[in-house]
PDB file of C-alpha atoms in Angstrom:
ATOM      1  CA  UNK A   1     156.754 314.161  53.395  1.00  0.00           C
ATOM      2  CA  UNK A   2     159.976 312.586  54.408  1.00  0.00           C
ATOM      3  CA  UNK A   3     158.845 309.631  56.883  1.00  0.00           C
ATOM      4  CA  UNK A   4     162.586 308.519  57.762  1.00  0.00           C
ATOM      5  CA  UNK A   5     163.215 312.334  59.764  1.00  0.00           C
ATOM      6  CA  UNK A   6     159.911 311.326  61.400  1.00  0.00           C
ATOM      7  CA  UNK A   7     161.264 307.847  62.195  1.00  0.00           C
ATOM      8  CA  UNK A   8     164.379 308.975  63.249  1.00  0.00           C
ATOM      9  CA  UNK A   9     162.861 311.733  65.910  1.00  0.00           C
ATOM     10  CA  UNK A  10     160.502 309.094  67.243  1.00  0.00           C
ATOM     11  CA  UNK A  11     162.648 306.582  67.764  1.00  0.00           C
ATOM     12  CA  UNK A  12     165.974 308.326  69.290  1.00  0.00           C
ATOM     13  CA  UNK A  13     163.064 309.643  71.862  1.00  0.00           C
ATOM     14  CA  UNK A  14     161.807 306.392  72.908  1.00  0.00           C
ATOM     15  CA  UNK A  15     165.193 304.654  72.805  1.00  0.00           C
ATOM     16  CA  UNK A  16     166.475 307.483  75.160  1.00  0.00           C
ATOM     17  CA  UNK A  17     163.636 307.048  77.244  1.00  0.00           C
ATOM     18  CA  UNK A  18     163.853 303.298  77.627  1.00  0.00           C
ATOM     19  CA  UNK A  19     167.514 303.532  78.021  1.00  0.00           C
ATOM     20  CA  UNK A  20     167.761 305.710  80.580  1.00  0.00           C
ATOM     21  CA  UNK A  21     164.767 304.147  82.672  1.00  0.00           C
ATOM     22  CA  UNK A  22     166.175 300.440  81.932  1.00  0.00           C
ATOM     23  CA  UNK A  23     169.810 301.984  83.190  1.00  0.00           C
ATOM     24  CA  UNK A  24     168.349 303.808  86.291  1.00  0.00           C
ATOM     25  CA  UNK A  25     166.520 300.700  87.758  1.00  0.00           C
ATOM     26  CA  UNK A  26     169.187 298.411  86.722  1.00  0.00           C
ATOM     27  CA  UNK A  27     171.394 300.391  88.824  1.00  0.00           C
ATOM     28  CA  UNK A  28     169.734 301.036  91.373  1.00  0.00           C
ATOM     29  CA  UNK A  29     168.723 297.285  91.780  1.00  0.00           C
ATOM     30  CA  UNK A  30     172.030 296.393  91.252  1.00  0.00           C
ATOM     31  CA  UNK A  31     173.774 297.138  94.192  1.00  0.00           C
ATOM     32  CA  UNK A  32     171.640 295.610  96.262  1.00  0.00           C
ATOM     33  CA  UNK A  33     172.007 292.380  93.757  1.00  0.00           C
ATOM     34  CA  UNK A  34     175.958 292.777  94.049  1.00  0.00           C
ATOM     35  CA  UNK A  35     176.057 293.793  97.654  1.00  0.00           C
ATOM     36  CA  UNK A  36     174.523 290.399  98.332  1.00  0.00           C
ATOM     37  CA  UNK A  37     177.244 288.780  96.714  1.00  0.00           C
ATOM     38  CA  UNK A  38     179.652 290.210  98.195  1.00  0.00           C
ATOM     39  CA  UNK A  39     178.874 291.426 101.222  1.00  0.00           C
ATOM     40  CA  UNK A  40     182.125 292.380 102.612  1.00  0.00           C
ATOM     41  CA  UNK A  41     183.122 294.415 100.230  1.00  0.00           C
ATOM     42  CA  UNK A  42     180.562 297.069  99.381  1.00  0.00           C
ATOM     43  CA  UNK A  43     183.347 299.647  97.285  1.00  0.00           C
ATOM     44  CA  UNK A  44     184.048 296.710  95.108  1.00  0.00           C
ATOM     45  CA  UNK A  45     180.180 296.023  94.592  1.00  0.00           C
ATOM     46  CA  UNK A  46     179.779 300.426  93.992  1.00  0.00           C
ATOM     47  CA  UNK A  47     182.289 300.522  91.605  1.00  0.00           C
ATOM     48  CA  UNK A  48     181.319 297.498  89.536  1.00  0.00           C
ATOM     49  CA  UNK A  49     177.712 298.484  89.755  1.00  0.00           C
ATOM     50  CA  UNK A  50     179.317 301.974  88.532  1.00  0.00           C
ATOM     51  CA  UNK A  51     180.666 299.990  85.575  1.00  0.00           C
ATOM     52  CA  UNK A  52     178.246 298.188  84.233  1.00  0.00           C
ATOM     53  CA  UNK A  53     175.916 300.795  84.348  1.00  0.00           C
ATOM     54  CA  UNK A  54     178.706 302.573  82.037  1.00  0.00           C
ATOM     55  CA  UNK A  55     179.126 300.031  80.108  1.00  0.00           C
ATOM     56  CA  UNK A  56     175.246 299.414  79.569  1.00  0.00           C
ATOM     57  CA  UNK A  57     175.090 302.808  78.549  1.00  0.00           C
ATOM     58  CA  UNK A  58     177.882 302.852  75.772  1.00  0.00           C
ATOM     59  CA  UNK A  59     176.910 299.346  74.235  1.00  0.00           C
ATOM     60  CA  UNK A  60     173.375 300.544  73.747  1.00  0.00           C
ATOM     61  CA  UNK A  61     174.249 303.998  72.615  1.00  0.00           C
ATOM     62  CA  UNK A  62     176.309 303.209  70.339  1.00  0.00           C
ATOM     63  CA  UNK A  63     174.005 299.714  69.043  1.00  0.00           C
ATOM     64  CA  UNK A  64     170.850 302.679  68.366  1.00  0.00           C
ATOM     65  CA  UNK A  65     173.231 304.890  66.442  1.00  0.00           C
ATOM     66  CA  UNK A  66     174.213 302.176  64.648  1.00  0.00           C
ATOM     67  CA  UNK A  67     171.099 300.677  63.693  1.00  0.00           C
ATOM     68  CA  UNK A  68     169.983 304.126  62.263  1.00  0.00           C
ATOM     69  CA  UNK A  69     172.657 303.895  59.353  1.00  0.00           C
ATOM     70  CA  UNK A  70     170.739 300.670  58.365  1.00  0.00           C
ATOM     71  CA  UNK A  71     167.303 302.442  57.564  1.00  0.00           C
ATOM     72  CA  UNK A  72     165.372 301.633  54.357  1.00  0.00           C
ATOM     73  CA  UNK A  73     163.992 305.529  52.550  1.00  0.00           C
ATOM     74  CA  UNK A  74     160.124 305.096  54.716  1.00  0.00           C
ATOM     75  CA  UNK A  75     157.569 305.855  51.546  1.00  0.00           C
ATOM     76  CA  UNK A  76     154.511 304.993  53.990  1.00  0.00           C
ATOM     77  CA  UNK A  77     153.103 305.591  57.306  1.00  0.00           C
ATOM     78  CA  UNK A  78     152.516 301.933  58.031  1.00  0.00           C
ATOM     79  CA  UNK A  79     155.938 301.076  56.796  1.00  0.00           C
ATOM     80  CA  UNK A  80     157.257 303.535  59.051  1.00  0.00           C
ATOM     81  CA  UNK A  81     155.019 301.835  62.465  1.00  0.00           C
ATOM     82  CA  UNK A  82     156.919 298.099  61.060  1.00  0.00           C
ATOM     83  CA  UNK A  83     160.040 299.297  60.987  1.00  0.00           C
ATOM     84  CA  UNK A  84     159.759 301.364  63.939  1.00  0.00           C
ATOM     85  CA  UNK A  85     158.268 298.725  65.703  1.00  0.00           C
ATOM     86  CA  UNK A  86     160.977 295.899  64.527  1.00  0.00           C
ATOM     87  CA  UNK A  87     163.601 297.763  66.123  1.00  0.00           C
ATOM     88  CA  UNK A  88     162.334 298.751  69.342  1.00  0.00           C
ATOM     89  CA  UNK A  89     161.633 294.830  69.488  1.00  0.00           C
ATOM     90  CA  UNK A  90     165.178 294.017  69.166  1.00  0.00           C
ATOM     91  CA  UNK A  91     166.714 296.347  71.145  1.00  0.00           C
ATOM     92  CA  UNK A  92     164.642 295.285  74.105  1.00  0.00           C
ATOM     93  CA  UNK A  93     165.296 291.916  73.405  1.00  0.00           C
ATOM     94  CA  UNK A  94     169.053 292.873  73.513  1.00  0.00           C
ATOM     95  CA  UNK A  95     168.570 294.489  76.781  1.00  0.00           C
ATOM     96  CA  UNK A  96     167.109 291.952  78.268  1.00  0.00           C
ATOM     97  CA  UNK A  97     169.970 288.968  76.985  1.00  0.00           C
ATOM     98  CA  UNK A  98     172.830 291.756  77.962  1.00  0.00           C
ATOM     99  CA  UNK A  99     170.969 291.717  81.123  1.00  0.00           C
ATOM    100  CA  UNK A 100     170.694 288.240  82.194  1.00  0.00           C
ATOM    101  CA  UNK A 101     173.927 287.423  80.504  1.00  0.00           C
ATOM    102  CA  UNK A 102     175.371 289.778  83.570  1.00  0.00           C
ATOM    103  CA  UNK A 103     173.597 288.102  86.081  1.00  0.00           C
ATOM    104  CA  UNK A 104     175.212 284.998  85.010  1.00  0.00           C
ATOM    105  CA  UNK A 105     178.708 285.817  84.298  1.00  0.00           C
ATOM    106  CA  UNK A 106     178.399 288.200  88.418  1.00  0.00           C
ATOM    107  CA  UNK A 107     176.736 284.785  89.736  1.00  0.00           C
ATOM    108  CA  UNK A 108     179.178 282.520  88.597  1.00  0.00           C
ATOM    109  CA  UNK A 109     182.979 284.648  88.296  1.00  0.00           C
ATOM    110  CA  UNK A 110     182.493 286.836  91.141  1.00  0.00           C
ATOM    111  CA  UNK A 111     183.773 284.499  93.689  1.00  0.00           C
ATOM    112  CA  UNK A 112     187.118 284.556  91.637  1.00  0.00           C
ATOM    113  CA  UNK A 113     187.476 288.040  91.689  1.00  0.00           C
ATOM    114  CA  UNK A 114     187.622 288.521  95.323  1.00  0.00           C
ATOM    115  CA  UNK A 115     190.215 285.909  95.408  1.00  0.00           C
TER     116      UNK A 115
END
């Protein structure tokens, strides 16, 4: 039984899943966030909600696609649940550094782009 087409099926499902449910909220959330911090200028706060929702999306595609080129060959069912389980772990923990790092760079540099 080859464990890594398993893998591989399992965890491009999930990743999808949490992707596009991490991206959705984000957005929507989002333009409230940026809307607040610039309040007079709600097409600028669209379209760079519209961009780093974009953005999110491409960085984390192309992360997964590129962490499946780094498999091990999977010879057991529990070493298949540890390394499945590894990665979801540090792509979430990815997603949620991207994500604060954001926040901080929109806090702090946002001022200077309406200026």
């Amino acid at each position: 039984m080859n464990y890594n087409l398993i893998g591989y099926s399992v965890f491009i499902t999930v990743i999808v899943f949490i992707i596009v449910i991490v991206g959705r909220i984000c957005y929507q959330n989002g333009n409230i966030f940026v809307a607040a911090l610039i309040p007079d200028h709600l097409d600028l706060c669209q379209q760079i909600n519209k961009t780093l929702l974009v953005c999110y999306y491409l960085v984390n595609i192309g992360y997964c696609t590129m962490t499946l080129v780094s498999w091990d060959t999977v010879t057991s069912p529990l070493q298949l649940i540890e390394i499945l389980a590894i990665k979801f772990a540090v792509i979430i923990c990815i997603l949620s550094v991207l994500h604060y790092l954001n926040i901080f760079l929109l806090t702090n540099t946002i001022h200077k782009l309406i200026k």
